[in-house]
Coordinates of C-alpha atoms and ligand atoms in Angstrom, one line a residue:
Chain A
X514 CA 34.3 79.4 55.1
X515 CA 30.3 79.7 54.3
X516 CA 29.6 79.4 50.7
X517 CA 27.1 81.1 48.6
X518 CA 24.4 79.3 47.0
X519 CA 21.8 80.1 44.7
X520 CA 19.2 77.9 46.7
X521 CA 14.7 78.3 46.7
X522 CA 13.6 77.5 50.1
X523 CA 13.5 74.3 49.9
X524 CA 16.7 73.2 48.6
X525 CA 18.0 75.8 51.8
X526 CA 16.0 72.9 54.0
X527 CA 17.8 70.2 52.4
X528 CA 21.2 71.4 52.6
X529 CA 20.5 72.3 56.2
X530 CA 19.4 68.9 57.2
X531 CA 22.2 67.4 55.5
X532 CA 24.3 69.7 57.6
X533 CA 22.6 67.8 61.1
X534 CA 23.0 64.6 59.8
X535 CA 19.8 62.8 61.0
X536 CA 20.2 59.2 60.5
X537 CA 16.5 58.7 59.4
X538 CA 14.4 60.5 56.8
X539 CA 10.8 59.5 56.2
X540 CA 9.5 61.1 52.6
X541 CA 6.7 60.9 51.4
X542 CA 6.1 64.1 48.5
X543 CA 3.5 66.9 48.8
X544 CA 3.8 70.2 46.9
X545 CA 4.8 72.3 47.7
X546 CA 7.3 70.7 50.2
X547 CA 8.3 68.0 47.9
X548 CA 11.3 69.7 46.8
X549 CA 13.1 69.3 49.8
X550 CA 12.9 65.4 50.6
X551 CA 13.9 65.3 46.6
X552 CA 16.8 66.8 47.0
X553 CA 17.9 64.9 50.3
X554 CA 17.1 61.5 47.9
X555 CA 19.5 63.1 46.1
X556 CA 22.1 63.5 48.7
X557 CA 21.7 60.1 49.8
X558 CA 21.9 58.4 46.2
X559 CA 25.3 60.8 45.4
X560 CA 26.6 59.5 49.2
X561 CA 27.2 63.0 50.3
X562 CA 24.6 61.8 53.2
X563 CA 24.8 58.7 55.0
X564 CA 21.2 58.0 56.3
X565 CA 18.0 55.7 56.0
X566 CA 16.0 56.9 53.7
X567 CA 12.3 55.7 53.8
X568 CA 10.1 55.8 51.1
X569 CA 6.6 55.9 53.1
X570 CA 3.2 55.2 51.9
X571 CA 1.8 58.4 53.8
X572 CA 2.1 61.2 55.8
X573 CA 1.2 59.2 58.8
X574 CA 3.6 56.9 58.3
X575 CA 5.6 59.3 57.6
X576 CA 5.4 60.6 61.3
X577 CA 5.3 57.1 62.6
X578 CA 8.3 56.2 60.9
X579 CA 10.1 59.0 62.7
X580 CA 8.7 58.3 65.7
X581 CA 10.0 54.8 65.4
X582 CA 13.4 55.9 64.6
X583 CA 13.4 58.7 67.4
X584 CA 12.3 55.8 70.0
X585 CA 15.4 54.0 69.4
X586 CA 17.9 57.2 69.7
X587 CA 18.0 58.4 66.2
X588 CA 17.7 62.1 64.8
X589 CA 15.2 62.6 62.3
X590 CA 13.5 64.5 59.5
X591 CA 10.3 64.6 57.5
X592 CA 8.6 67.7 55.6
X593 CA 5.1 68.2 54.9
X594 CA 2.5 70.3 53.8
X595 CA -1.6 71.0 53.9
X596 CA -3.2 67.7 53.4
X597 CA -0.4 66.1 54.4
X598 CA 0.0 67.6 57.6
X599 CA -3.5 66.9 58.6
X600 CA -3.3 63.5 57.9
X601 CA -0.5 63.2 60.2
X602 CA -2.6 65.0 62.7
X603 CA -2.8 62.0 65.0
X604 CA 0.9 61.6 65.2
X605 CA 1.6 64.4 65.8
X606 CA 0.0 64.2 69.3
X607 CA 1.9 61.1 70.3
X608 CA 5.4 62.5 69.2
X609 CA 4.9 65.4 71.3
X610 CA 3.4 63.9 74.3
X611 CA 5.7 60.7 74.0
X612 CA 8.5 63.4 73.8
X613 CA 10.6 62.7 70.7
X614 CA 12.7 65.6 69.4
X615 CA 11.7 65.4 65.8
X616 CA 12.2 68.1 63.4
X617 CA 9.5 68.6 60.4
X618 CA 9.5 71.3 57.8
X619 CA 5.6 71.8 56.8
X620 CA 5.5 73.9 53.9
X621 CA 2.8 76.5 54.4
X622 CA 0.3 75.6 51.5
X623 CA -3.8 76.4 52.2
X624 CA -6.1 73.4 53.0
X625 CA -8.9 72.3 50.7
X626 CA -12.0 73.4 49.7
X627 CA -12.0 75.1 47.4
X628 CA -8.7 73.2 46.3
X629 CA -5.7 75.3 46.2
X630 CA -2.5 74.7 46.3
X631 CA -0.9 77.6 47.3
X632 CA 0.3 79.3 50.8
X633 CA -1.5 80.5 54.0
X634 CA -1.2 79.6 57.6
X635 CA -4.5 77.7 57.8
X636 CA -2.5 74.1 57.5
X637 CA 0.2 74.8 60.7
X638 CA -2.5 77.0 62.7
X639 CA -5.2 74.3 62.6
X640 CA -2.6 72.2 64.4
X641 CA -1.8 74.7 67.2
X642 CA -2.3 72.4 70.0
X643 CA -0.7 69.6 69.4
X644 CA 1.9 70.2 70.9
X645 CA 5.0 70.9 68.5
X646 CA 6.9 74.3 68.5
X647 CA 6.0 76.0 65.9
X648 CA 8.6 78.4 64.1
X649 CA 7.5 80.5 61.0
X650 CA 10.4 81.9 58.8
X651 CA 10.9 84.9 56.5
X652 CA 13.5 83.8 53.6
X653 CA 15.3 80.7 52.7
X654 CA 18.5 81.6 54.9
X655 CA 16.2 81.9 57.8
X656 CA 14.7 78.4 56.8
X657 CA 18.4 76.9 56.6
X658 CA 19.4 78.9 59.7
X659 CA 16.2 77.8 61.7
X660 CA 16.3 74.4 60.5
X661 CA 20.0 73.8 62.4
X662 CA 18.8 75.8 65.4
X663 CA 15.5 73.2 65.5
X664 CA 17.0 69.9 66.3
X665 CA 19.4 72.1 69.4
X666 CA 16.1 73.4 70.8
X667 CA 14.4 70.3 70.2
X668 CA 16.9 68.0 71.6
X669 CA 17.6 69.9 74.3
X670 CA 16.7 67.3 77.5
X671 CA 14.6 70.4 79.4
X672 CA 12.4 70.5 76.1
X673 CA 12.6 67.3 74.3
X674 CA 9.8 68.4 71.8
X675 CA 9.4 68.2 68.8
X676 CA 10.0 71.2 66.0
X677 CA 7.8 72.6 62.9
X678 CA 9.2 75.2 60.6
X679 CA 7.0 76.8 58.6
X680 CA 7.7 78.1 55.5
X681 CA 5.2 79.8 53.3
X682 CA 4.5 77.7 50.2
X683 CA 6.1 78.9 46.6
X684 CA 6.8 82.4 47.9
X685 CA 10.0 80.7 50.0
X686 CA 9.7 77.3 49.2
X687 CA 10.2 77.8 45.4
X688 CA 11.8 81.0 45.3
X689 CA 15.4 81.1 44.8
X690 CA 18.2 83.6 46.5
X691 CA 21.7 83.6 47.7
X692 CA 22.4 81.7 50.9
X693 CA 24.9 81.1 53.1
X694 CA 25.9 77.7 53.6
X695 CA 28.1 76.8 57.1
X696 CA 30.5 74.6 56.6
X697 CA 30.2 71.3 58.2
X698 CA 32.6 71.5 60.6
X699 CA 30.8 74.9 62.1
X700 CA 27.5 72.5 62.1
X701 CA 29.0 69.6 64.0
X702 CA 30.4 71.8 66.6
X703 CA 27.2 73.7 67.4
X704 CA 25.1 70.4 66.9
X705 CA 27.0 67.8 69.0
X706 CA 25.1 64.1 68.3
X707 CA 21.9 63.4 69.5
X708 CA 21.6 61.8 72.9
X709 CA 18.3 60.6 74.8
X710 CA 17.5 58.7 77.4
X711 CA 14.2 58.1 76.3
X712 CA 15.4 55.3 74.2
X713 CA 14.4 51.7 73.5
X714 CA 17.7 50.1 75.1
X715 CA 18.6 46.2 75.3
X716 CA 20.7 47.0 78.4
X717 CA 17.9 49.0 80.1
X718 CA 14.7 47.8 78.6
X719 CA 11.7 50.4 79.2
X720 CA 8.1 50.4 78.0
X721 CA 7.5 53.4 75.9
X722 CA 4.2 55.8 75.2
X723 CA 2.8 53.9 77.8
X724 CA -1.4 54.6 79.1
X725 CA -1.4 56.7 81.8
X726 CA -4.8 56.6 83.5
X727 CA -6.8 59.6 84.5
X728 CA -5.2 59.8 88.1
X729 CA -1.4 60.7 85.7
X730 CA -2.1 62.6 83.0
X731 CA -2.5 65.5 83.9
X732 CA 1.2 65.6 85.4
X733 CA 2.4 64.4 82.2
X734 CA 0.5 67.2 80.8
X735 CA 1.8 69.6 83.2
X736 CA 5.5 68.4 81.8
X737 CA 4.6 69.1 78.1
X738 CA 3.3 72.1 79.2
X739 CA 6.5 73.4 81.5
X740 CA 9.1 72.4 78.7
X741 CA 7.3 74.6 75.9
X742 CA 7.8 77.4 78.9
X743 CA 11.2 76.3 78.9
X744 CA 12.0 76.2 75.6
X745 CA 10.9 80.0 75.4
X746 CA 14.1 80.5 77.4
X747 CA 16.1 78.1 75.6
X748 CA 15.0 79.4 72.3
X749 CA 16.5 82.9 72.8
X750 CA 19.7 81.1 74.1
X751 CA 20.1 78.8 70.8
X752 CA 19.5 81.9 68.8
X753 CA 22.4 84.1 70.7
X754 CA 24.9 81.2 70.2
X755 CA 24.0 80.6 66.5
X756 CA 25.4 84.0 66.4
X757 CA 28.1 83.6 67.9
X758 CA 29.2 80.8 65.3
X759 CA 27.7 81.7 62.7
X760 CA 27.4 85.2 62.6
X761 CA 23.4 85.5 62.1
X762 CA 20.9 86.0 64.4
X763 CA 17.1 86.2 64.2
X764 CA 15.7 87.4 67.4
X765 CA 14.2 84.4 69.2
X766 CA 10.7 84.3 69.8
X767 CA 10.0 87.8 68.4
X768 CA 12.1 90.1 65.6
X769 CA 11.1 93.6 66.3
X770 CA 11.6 96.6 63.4
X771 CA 11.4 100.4 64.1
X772 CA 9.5 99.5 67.4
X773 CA 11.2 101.2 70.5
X774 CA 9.8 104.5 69.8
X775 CA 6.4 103.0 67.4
X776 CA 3.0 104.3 67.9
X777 CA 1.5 101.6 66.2
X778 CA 2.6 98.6 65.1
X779 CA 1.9 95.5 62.7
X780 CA 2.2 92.0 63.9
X781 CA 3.2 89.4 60.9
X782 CA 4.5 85.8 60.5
X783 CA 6.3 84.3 57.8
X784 CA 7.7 86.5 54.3
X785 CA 5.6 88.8 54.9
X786 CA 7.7 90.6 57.1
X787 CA 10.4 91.1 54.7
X788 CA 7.4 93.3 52.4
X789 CA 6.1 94.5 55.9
X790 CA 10.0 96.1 56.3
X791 CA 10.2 98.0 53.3
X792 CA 6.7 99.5 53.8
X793 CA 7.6 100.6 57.5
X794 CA 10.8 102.4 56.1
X795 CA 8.5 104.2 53.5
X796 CA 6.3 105.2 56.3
X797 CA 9.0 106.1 58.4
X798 CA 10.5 108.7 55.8
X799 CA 6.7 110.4 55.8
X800 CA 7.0 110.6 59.8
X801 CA 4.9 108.1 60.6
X802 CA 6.0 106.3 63.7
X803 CA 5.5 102.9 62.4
X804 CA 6.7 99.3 63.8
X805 CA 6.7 96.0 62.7
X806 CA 6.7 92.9 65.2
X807 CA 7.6 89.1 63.0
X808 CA 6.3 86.9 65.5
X809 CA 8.9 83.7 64.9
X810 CA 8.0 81.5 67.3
X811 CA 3.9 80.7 67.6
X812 CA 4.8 77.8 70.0
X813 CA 5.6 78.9 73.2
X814 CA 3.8 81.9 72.4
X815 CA 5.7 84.9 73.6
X816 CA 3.2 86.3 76.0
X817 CA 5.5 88.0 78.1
X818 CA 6.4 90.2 75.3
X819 CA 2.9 91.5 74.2
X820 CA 2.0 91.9 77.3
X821 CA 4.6 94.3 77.2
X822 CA 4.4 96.1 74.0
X823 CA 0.5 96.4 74.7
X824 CA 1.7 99.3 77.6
X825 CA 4.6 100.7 74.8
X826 CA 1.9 101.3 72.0
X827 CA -1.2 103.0 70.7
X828 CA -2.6 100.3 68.5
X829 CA -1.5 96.8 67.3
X830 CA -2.3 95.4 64.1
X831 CA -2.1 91.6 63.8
X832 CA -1.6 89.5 59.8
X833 CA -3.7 86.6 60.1
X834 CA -3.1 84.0 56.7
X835 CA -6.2 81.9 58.2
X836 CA -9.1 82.0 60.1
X837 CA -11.1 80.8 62.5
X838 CA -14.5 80.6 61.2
X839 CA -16.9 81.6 63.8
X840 CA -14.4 84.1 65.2
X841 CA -11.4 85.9 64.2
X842 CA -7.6 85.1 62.8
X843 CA -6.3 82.5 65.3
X844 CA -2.8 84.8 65.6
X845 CA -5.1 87.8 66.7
X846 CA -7.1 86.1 69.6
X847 CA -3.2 85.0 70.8
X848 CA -1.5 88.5 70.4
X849 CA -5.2 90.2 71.6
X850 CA -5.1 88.1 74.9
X851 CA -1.8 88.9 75.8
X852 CA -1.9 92.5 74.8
X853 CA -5.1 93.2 77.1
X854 CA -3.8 93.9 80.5
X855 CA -5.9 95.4 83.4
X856 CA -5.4 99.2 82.9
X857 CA -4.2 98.4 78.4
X858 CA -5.1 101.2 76.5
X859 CA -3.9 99.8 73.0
X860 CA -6.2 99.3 70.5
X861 CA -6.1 96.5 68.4
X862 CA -7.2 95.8 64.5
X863 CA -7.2 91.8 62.7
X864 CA -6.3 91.9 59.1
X865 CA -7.5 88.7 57.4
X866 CA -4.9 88.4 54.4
X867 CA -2.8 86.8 51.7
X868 CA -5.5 83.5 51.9
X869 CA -4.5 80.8 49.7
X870 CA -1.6 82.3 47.7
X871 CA -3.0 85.7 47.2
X872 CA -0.3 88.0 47.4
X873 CA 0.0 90.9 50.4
X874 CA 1.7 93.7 48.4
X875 CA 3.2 96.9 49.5
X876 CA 0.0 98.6 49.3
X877 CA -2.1 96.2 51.2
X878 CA 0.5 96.6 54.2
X879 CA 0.7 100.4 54.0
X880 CA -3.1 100.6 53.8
X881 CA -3.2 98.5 57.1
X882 CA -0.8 101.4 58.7
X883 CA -4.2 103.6 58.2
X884 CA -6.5 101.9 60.4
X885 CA -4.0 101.9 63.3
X886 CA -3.2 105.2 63.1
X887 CA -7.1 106.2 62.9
X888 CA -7.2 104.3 65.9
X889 CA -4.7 105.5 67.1
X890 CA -5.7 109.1 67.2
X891 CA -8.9 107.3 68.6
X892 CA -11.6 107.2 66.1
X893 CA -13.3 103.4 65.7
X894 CA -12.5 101.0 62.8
X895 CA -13.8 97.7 61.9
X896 CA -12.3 94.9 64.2
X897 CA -12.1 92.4 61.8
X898 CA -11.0 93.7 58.0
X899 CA -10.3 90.9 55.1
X900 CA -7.5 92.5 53.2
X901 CA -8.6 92.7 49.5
X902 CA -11.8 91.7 49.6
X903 CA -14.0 92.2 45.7
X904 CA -17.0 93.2 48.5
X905 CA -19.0 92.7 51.4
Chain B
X326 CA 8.8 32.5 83.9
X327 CA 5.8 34.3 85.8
X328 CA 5.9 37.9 86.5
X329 CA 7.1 38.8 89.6
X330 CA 4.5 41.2 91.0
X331 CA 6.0 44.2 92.6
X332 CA 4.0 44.6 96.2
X333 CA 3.9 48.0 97.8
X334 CA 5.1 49.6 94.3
X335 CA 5.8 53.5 95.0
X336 CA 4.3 56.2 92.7
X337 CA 5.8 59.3 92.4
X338 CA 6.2 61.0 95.1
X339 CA 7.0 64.3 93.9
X340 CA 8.1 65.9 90.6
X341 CA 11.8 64.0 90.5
X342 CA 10.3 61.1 90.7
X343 CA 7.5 61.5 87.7
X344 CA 8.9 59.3 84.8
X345 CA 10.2 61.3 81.5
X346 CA 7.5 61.7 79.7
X347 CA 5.2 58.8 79.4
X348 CA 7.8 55.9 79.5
X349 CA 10.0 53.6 83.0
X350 CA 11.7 50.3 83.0
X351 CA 9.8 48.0 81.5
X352 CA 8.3 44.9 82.7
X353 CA 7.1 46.7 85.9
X354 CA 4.0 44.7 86.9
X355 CA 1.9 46.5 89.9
X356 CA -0.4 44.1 89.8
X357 CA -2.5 41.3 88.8
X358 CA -4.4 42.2 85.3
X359 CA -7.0 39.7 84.7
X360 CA -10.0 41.1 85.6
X361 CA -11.5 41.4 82.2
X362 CA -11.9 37.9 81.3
X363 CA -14.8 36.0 81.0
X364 CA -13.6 33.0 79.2
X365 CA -10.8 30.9 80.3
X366 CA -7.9 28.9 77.6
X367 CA -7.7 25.4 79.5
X368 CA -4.9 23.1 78.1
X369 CA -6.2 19.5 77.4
X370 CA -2.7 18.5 78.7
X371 CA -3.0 14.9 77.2
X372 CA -3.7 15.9 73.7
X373 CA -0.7 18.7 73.8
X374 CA 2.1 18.0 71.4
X375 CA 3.8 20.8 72.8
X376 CA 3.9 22.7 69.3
X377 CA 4.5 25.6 71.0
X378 CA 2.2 27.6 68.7
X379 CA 0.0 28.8 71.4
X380 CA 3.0 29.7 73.4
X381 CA 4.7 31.6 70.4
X382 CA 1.3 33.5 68.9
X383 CA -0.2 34.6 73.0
X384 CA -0.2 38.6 73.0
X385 CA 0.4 38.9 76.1
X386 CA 3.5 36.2 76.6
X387 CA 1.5 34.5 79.3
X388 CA 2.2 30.7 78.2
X389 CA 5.3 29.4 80.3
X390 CA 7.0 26.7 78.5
X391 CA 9.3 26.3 81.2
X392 CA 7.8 23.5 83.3
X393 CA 7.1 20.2 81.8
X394 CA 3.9 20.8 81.3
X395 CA 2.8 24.1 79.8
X396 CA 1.2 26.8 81.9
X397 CA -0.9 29.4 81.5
X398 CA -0.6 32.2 83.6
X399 CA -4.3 33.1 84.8
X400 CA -3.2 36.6 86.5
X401 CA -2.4 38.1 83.3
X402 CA -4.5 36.0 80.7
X403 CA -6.7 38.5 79.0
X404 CA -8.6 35.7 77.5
X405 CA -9.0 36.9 73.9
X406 CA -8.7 32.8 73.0
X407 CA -6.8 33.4 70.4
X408 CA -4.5 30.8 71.7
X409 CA -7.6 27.9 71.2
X410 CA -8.5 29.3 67.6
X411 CA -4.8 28.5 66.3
X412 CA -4.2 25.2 68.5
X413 CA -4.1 22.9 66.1
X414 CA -5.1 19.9 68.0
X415 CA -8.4 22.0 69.4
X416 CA -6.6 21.1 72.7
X417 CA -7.4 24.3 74.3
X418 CA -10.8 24.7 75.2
X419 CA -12.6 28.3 76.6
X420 CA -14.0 27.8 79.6
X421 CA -16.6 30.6 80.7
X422 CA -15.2 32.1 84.2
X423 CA -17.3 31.3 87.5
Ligands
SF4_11 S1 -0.9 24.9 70.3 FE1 -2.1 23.3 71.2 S2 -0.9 21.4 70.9 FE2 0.4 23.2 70.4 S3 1.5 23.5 72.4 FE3 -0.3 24.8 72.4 S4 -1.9 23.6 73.4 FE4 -0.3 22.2 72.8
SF4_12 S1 -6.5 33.4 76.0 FE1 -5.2 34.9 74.9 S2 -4.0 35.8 76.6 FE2 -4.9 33.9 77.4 S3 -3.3 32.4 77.0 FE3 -4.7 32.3 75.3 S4 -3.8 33.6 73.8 FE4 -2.8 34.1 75.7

């Protein structure tokens, strides 16, 4: 039987990773992620988890550690957030392309300057090639749900890569709401142990991370870059089977609302959606044919599917919570590329928003509906709009 | 014990056969690695106490303490000298290469 929790995002990610039973935690605190590896201290001092818990002296060693721990066959967890994530930055390239199926909850949280602790996508976004899948989620029950599904996907042998889940700082991390906790038994028998080859072992010694010189790398790039392709696949399948035992499902890749029959449509990551929702059903009752697409998986990008929707719709509008300076939102450039088929006739609109912590209401979202329709019936609007904005 | 040298070592010939990721069986030597070294570690063999410092701090394991006297192996010595700055007789002495 699942029981009912009154759980913030955070503590959802702790009771999920207690649920997987890694046998190595690396912690080191960042708000607003901090929560999370708290909590599992907890766990582990109350012997309700049975793991190595490592108190690290940084965020790099944070990821080393797990590395370490990975090498020699062991499942693993860290979380992390802004700052913290970029200081890991270099390790996070040699877990991916060293192959180690770690799973890391970075809590969505802007990066400095100005200084601000609060959320946007800017942290996880900046790190978009290095390699990691990159999951964004909606509510804390997603987070907990996601989390389990992570360490399948990850340790899956065709993708043996490593996870992020993003969760949008204080507006899931510290926000509390009923969740459904599995029962362990449930968890066990979706999540069978963690098993690897790509292990230190004394009986079959092997060097690890090794140099591969310019003649190899780019085959062991070309492996990085079929398994993400593969774990598109493997994604949807760990997503159907979740349902199956636990009774939710999220989609996969993509989570589409109202969209079969939408004219125009809004493209978001992360809580957002859930506002996004509600303002598509108000919308809906006034006859506008309004969609919304939650984008859940950044990396693999699902390509396949845009460059779909792009022939099933008028105009797309894509949520970026970042920037690239010099440019546009990093989301739009993805979902614009796929989108623009020989022969596309969808329009497309970027809506900079919800930057640092500022919050994307019901009215910002429903005023973004009105640029896609204008463009929609075909008159021009400003590519780039930041959502909010005191003036130009 | 000196490294066997595997002669006529196979790379991959196709996709099976590319390693996991970048790790294989360790201990794999294709061949000789020396080439870098401009100074050579030469034992004073007389003055050796047979400490075995040198042969515990070498990075790269290339001291052999197997044979009565010790041996360096000069195919994989890199030469960093680090085994002549912790001798602690000053037995080993760099000689610059030819
Ligand atoms: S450290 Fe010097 S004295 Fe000791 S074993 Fe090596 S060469 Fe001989
Ligand atoms: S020079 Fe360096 S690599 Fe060579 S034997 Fe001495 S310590 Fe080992």
């Amino acid at each position: 039987m699942e029981k009912k929790h009154f759980l913030s995002g955070d503590e959802a990610v702790a009771f999920a990773v207690k649920l997987c039973r890694p046998h190595v935690i690396a912690a080191y605190p960042i708000t607003p992620q901090t929560v999370i590896v708290e909590k599992i201290s907890e766990f582990v001092a109350s012997g309700e988890m049975d793991c190595q818990y490592l108190h690290v002296e940084s965020e790099h060693s944070a990821m080393a550690a797990c590395m370490g721990a990975s090498l020699m066959g062991s499942r693993t967890f860290t979380a992390t957030s802004s700052q913290g994530l970029l200081y890991m930055c270099e390790m996070l390239h040699y877990v991916s392309g060293s192959r180690y199926p770690i799973v890391m909850v970075n809590a969505n949280r802007t990066i400095a300057a100005p200084w601000n602790i609060f959320g946007d996508h800017r942290d996880s976004l900046s790190q978009r090639d290095s390699g990691w899948i990159q999951f964004y989620v909606e509510n804390a029950q997603e987070a907990l749900d996601v989390t389990i599904q992570a360490y399948k996907i990850a340790e899956d042998p065709k993708v043996s890569l490593p996870v992020m889940i993003n969760l949008d700082g204080y507006v899931l991390t510290h926000t509390y709401e009923l969740v459904d906790v599995p029962p362990q038994e449930l968890v066990d028998q979706f999540l069978p142990a963690f098993q690897t080859t790509n292990k230190l072992d004394f009986e079959k010694p092997k060097s690890l991370s090794f140099s591969a010189p310019p003649e190899w790398q780019t085959e062991f790039r070309f492996q990085q870059f079929e398994a993400m392709e593969i774990a598109k696949e493997v994604i949807n399948q760990v997503d159907k089977e979740f349902g199956r035992v636990f009774g939710r499902t999220y989609g996969g890749l993509i989570h589409e609302y109202c969209c079969r029959d939408a004219d125009y449509v809004l493209v978001a990551m992360g809580s957002v959606a859930g506002t996004a929702r509600i303002v598509v059903d108000q919308l809906r009752a006034k006859g506008k044919k309004v969609g919304l697409v939650k984008l859940r998986s950044y990396r693999p990008f699902p390509k396949e599917y845009f460059q779909d929707l792009g022939q099933r719709v008028q105009a797309v509008g894509v949520i970026d919570r970042d920037i690239s300076f010099g440019y546009e939102g990093a989301v739009y450039s993805d979902v614009k590329a796929a989108l623009y088929r020989p022969g596309a006739q969808v329009k497309t609109v970027n809506f900079i928003a919800g930057l640092s912590g500022r919050d994307i209401t019901k009215e910002n979202l429903a005023q973004m509906y009105e640029p896609l329709e204008a463009l929609a019936l075909g008159e021009k609007v400003s590519e780039i709009q930041f959502t909010g904005l005191r003036w130009t | 014990m000196k490294p066997q040298v595997v002669k006529n070592y196979q790379f991959p010939q196709s996709k099976e056969q590319m390693p996991f990721g970048p790790g294989s069986e360790a201990g794999v030597l294709i061949e000789i690695n020396s080439g870098w070294r401009n100074l050579r570690p030469v034992i004073n063999q007389e003055k050796c106490t047979r400490c075995l410092i040198c042969w515990l701090l070498c990075p790269d394991g290339v001291i052999s303490k197997d044979t009565p006297q010790l041996e360096i192996d000069y195919d994989f010595c890199k030469g960093c000298g680090l085994c002549a700055y912790e001798c602690p007789r000053k037995t080993i002495v760099m000689e610059k290469e030819g």
